[in-house]
PDB file of C-alpha atoms in Angstrom:
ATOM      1  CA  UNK X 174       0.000   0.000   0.000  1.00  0.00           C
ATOM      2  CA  UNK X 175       1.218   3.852  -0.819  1.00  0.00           C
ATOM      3  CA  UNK X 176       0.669   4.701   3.195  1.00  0.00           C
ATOM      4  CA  UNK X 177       1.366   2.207   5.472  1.00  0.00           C
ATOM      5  CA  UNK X 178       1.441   3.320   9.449  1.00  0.00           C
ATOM      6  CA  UNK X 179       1.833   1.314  12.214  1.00  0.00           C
ATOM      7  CA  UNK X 180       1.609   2.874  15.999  1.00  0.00           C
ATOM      8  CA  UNK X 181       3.317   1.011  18.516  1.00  0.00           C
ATOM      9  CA  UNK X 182       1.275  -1.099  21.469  1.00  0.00           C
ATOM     10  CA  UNK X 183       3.309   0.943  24.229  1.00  0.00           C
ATOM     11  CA  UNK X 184       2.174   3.897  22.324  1.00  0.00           C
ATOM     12  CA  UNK X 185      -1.329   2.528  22.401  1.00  0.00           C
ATOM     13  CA  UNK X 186      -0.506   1.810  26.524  1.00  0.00           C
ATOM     14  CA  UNK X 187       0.215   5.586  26.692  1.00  0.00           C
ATOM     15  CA  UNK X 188      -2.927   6.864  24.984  1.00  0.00           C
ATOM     16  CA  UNK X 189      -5.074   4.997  27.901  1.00  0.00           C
ATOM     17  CA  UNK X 190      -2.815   6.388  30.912  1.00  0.00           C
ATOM     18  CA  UNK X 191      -3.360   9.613  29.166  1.00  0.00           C
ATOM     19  CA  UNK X 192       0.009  10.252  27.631  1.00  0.00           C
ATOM     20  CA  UNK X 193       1.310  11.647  24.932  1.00  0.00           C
ATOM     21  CA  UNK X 194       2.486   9.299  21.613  1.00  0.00           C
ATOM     22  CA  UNK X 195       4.328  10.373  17.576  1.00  0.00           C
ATOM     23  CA  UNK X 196       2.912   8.376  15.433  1.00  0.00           C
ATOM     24  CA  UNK X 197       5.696   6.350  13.336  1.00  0.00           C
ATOM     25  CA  UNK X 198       5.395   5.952   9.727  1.00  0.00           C
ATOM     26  CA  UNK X 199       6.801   2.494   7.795  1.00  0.00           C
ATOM     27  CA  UNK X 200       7.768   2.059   4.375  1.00  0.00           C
ATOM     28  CA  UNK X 201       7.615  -0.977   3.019  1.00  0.00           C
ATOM     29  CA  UNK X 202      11.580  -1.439   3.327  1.00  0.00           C
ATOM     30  CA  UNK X 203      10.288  -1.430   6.998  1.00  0.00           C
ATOM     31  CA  UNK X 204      12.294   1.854   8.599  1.00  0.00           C
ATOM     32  CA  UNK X 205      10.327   4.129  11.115  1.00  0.00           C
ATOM     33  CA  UNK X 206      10.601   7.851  10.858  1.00  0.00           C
ATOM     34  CA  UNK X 207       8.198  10.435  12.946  1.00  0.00           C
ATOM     35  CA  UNK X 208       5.453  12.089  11.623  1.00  0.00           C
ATOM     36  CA  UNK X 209       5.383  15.563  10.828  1.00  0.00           C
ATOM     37  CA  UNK X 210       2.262  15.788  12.253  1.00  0.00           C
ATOM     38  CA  UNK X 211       0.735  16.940  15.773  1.00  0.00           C
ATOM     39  CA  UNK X 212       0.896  14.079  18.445  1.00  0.00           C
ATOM     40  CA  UNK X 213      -2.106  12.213  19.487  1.00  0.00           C
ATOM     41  CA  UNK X 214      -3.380  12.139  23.068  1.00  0.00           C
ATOM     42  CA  UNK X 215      -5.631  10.579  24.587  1.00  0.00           C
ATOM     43  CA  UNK X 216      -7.906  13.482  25.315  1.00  0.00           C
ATOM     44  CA  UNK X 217      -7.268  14.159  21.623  1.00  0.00           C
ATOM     45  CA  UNK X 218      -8.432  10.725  20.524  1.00  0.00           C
ATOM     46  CA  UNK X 219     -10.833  11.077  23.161  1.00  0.00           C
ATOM     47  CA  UNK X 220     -12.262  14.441  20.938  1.00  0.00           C
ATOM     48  CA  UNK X 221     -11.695  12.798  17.504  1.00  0.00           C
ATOM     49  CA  UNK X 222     -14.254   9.891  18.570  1.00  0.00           C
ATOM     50  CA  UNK X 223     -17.292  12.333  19.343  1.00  0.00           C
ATOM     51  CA  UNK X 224     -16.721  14.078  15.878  1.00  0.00           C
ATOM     52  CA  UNK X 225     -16.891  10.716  13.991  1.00  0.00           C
ATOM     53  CA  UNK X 226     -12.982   9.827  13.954  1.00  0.00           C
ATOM     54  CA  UNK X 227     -12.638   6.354  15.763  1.00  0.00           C
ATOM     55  CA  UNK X 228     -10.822   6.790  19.225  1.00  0.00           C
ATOM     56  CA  UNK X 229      -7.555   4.843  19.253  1.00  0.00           C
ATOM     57  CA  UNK X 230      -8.185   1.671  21.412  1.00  0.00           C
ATOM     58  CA  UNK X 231      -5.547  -1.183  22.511  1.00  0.00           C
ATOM     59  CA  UNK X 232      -3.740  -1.868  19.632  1.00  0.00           C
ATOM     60  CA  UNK X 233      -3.568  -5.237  19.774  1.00  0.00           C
ATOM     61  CA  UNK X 234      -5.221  -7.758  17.251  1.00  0.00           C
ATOM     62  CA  UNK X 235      -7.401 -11.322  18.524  1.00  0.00           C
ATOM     63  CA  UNK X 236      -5.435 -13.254  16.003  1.00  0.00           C
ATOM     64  CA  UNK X 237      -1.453 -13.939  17.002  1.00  0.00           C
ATOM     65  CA  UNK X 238       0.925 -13.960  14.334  1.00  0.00           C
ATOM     66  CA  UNK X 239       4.267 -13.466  14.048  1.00  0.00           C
ATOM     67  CA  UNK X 240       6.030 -11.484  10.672  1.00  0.00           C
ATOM     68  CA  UNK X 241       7.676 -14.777   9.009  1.00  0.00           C
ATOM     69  CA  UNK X 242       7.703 -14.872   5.550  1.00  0.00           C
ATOM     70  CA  UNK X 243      10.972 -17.271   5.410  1.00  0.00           C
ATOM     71  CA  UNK X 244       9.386 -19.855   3.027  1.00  0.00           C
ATOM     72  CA  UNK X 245       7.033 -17.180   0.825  1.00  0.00           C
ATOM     73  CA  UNK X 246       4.003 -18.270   2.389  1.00  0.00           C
ATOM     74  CA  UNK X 247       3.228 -14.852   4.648  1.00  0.00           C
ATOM     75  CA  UNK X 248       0.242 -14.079   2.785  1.00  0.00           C
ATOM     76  CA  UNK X 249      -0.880 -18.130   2.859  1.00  0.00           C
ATOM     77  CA  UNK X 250      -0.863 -17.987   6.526  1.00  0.00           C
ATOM     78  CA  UNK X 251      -2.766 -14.271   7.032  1.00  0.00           C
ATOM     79  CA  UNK X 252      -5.746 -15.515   4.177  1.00  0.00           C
ATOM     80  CA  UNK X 253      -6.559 -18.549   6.294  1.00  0.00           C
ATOM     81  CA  UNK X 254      -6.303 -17.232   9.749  1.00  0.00           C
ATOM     82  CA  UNK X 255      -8.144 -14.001   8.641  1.00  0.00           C
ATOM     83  CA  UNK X 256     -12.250 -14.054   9.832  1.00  0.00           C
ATOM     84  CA  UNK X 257     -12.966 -10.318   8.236  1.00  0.00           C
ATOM     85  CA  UNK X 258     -13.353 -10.076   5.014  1.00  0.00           C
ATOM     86  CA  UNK X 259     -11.681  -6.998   2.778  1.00  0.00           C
ATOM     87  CA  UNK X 260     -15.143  -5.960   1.966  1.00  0.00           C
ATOM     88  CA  UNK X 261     -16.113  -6.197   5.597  1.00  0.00           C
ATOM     89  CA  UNK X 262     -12.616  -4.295   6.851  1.00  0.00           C
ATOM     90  CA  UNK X 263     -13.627  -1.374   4.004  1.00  0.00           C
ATOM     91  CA  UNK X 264     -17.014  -0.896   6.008  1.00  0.00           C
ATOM     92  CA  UNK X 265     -15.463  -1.092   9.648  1.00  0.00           C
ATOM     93  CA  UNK X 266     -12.953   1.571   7.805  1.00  0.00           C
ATOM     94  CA  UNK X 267     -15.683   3.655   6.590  1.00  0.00           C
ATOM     95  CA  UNK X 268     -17.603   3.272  10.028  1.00  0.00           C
ATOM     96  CA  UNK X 269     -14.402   4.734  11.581  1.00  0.00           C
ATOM     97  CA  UNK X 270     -14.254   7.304   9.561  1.00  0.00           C
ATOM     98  CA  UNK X 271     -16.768   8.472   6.942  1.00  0.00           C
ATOM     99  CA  UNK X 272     -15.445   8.792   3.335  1.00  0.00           C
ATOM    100  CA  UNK X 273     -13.810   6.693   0.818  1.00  0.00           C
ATOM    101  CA  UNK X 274     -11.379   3.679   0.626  1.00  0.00           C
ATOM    102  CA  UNK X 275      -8.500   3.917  -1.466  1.00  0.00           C
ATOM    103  CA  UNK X 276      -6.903   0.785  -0.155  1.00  0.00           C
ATOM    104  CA  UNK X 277      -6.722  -2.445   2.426  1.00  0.00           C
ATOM    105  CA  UNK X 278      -3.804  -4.491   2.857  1.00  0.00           C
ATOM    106  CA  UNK X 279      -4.178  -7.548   5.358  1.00  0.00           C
ATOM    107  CA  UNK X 280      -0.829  -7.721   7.567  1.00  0.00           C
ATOM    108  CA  UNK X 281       0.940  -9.148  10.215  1.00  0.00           C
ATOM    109  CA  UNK X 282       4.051  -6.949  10.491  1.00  0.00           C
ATOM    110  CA  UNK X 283       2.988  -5.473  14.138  1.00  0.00           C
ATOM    111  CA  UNK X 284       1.936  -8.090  16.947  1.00  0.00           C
ATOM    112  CA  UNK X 285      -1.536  -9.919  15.268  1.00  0.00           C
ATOM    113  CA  UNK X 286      -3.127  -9.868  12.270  1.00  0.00           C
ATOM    114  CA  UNK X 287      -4.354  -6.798  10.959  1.00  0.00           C
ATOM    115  CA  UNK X 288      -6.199  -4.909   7.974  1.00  0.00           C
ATOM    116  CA  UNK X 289      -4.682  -1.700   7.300  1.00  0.00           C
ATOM    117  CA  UNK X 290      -7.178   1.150   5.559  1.00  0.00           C
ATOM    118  CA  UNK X 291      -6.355   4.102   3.737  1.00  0.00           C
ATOM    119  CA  UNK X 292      -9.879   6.310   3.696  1.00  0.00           C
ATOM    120  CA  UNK X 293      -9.963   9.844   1.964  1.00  0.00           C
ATOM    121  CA  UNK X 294     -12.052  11.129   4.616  1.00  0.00           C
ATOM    122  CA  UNK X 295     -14.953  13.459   3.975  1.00  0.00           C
ATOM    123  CA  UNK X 296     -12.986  15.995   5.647  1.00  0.00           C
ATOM    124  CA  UNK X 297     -10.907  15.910   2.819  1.00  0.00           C
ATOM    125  CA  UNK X 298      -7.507  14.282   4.586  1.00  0.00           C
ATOM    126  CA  UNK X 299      -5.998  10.917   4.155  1.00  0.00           C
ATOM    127  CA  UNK X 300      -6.723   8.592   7.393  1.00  0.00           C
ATOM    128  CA  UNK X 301      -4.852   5.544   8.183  1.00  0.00           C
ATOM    129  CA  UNK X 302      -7.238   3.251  10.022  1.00  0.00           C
ATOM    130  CA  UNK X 303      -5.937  -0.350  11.864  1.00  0.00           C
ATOM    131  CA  UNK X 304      -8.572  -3.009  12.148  1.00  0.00           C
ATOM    132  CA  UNK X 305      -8.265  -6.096  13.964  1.00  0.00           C
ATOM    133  CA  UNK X 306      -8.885  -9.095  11.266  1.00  0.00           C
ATOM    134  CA  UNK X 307     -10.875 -11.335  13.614  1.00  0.00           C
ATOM    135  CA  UNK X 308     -13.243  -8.749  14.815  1.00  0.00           C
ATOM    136  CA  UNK X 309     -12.411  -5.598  12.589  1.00  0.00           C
ATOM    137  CA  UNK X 310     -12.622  -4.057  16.029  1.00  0.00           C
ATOM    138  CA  UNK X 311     -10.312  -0.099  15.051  1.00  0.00           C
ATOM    139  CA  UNK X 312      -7.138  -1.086  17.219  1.00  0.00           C
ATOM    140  CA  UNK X 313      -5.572   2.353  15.687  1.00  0.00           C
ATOM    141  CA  UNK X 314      -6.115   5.562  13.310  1.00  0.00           C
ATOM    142  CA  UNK X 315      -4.079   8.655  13.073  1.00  0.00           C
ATOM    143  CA  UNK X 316      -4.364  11.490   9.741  1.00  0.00           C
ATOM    144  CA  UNK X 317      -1.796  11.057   7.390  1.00  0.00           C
ATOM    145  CA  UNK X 318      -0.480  14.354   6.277  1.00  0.00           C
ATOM    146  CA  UNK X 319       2.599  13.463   4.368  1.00  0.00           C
ATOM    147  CA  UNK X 320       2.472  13.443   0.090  1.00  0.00           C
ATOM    148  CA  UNK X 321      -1.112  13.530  -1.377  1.00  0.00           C
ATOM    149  CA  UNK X 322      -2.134  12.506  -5.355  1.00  0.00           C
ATOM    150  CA  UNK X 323      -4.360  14.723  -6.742  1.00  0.00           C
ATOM    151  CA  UNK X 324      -5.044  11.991  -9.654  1.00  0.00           C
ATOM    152  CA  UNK X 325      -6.462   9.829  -6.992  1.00  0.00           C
ATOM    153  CA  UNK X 326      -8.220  12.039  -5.148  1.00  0.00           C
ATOM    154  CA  UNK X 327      -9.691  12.612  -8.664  1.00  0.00           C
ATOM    155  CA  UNK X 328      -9.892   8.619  -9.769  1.00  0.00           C
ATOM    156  CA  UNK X 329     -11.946   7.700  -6.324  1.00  0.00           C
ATOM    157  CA  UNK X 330     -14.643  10.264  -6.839  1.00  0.00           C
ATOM    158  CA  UNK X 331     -15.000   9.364 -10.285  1.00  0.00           C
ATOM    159  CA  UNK X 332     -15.087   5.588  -9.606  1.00  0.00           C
ATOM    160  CA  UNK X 333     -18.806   3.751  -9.860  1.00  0.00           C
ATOM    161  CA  UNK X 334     -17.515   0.437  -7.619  1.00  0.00           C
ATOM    162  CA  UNK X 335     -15.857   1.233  -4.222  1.00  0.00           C
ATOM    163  CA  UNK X 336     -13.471  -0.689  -2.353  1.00  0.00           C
ATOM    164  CA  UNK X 337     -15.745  -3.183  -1.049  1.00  0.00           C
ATOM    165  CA  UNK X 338     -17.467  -4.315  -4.771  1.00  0.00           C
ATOM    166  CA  UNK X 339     -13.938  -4.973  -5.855  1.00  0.00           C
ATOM    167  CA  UNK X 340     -13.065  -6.884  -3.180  1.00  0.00           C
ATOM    168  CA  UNK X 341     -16.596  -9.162  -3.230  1.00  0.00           C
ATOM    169  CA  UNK X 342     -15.524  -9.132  -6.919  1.00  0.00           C
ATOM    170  CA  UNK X 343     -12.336 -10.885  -6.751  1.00  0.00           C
ATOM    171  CA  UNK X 344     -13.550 -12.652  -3.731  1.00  0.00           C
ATOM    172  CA  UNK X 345     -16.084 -14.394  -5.604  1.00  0.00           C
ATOM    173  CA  UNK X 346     -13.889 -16.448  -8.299  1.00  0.00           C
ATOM    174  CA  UNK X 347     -10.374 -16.216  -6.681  1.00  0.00           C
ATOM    175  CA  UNK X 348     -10.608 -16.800  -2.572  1.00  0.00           C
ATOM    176  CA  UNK X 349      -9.804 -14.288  -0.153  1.00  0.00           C
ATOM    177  CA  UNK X 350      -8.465 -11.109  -1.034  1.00  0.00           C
ATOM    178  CA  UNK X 351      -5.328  -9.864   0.837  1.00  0.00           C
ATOM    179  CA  UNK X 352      -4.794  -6.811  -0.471  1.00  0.00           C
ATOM    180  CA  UNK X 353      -6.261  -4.508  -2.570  1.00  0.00           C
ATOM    181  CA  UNK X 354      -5.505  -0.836  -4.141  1.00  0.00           C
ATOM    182  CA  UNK X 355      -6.733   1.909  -6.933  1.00  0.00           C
ATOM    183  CA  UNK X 356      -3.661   2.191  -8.705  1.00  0.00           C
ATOM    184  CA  UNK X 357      -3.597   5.499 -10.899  1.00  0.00           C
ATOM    185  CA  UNK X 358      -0.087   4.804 -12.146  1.00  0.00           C
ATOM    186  CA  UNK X 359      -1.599   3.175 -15.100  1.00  0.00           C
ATOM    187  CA  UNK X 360      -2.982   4.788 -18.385  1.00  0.00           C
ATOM    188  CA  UNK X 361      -5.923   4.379 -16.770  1.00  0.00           C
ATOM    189  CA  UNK X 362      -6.914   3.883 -13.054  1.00  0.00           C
ATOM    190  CA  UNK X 363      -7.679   0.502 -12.106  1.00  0.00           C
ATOM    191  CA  UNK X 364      -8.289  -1.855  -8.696  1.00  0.00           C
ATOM    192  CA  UNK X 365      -5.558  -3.634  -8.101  1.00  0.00           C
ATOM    193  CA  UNK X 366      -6.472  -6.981  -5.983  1.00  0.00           C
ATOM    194  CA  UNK X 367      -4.419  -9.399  -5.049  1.00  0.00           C
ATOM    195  CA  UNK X 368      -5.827 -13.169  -3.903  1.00  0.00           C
ATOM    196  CA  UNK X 369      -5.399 -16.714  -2.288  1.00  0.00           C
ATOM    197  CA  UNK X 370      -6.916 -19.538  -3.229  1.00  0.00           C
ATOM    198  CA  UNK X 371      -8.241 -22.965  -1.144  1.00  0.00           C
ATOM    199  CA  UNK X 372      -5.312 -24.519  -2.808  1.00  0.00           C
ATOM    200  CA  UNK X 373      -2.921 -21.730  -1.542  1.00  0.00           C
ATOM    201  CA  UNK X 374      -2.181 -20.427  -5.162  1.00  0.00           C
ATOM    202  CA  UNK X 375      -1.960 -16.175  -5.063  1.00  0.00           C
ATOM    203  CA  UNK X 376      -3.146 -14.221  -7.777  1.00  0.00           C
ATOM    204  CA  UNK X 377      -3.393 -10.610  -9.394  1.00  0.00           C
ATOM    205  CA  UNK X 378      -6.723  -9.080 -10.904  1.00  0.00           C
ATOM    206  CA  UNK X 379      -7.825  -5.958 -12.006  1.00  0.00           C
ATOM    207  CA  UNK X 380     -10.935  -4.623 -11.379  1.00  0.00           C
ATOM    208  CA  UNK X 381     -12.197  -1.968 -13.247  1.00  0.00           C
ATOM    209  CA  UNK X 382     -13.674   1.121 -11.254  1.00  0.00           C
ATOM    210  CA  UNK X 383     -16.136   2.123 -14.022  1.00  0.00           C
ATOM    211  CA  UNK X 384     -17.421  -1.385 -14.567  1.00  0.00           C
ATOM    212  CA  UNK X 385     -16.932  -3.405 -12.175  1.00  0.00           C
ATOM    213  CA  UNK X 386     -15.621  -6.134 -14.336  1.00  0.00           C
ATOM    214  CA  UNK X 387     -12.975  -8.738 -13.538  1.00  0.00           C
ATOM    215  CA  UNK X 388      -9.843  -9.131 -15.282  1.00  0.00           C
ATOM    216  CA  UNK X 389      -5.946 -11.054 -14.616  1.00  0.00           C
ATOM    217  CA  UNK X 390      -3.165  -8.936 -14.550  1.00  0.00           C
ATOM    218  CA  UNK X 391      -0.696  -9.278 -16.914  1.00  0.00           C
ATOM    219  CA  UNK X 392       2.280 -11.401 -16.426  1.00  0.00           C
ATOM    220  CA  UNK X 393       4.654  -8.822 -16.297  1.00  0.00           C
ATOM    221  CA  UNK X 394       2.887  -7.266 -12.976  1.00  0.00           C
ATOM    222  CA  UNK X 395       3.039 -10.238 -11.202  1.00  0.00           C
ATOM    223  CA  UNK X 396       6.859 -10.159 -12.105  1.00  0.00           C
ATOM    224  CA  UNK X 397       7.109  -6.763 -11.150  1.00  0.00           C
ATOM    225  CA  UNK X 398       6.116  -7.887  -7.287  1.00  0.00           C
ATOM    226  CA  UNK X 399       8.424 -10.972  -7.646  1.00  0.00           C
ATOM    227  CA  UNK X 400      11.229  -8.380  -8.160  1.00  0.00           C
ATOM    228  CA  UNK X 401      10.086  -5.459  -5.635  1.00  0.00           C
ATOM    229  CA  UNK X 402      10.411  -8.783  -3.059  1.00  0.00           C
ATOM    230  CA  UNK X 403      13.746 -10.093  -4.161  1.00  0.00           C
ATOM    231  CA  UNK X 404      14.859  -6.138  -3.812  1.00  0.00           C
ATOM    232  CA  UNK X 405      13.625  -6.150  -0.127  1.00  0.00           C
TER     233      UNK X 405
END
């Protein structure tokens, strides 16, 4: 996913004894750096819940997993032990905070297993929003106010089939979805999904936002990824 954020459990711990936490940011090489933005308190989160922003809670997902993806079968493991859906996550997301999902990305790279959200909020800012994936119970959200894309601020209003119809979509003829993304980088904006099977086979679709119809991604995508892992 373009924004990925994860906020520590101690930091969580300090929100409920009324502290003060920064909010680290991770790219997908995996280094932290601190937001540029205001820290979150707990009488802040506290605010941000009564004006529709969901109020930071524990943290901590129901499902225990550990970040291991020594034999390439990470995203295996997370589709089976997952019990939300992507479609379901998108509407706990959108519950959270009112507006539009731009992407969902099941992961286990903090303590549990976790969807991740991106939602263009109807307040016009990017939100990261943390969902536990056995109860999509919010475990964290925070603004992101780092680089925006004004071509996909553009492509999600424009788009006839959210997040979740994607997601049911792919779901439908390909297993679980474990990730899923508008990707504007193309000549023309498209959801990106990405799937396990029963017979633990992953696979790349498209799903186009006007539409709504269903299509494999090309081979060279799927080599693309193959690479962007080997670079990690």
């Amino acid at each position: 996913m373009k924004r990925q954020l994860i906020i520590a459990t101690a930091a969580a711990a300090a929100l409920v004894a009324g502290g003060t936490v920064t909010a680290v940011a991770v790219s997908n090489g995996g280094s932290g750096s601190a937001r540029s933005g205001a820290p979150v308190t707990a009488q802040s989160a506290a605010h941000d819940a009564g004006s529709g922003t969901a109020q930071v809670q524990d943290g901590r997902s129901g499902i225990h997993m550990q970040d291991d993806d020594a034999n390439g079968q990470e995203d295996i493991r997370e589709a089976r032990a997952a019990k939300v859906t992507a479609s379901d996550a998108a509407a706990a997301a959108l519950k959270a905070v009112p507006g539009t999902v731009a992407g969902l990305d099941l992961d286990a790279d903090r303590p549990g297993l976790v969807w991740d959200a991106d939602v263009l909020g109807k307040d016009g800012k990017w939100h990261e929003v943390t969902l536990d994936a056995g109860t999509a119970r919010v475990l964290n959200q925070h603004v992101d106010d780092e680089d925006d894309d004004a071509r996909e601020r553009a492509a999600l209003r424009n788009a006839r089939t959210d997040a979740g119809a994607a997601a049911r979509t792919a779901a439908a003829s390909h297993g679980t979805v474990t990730s899923l993304e508008l990707d504007d980088d193309r000549a023309k904006p498209v959801w990106e999904v990405e799937t396990v099977t029963k017979d633990g086979k992953e696979h790349k679709l498209l799903v186009d936002p006007q539409s709504g119809n269903l299509s494999t991604a090309p081979a060279h995508d799927a080599d693309d990824d193959d690479n962007d892992g080997a670079d990690d």
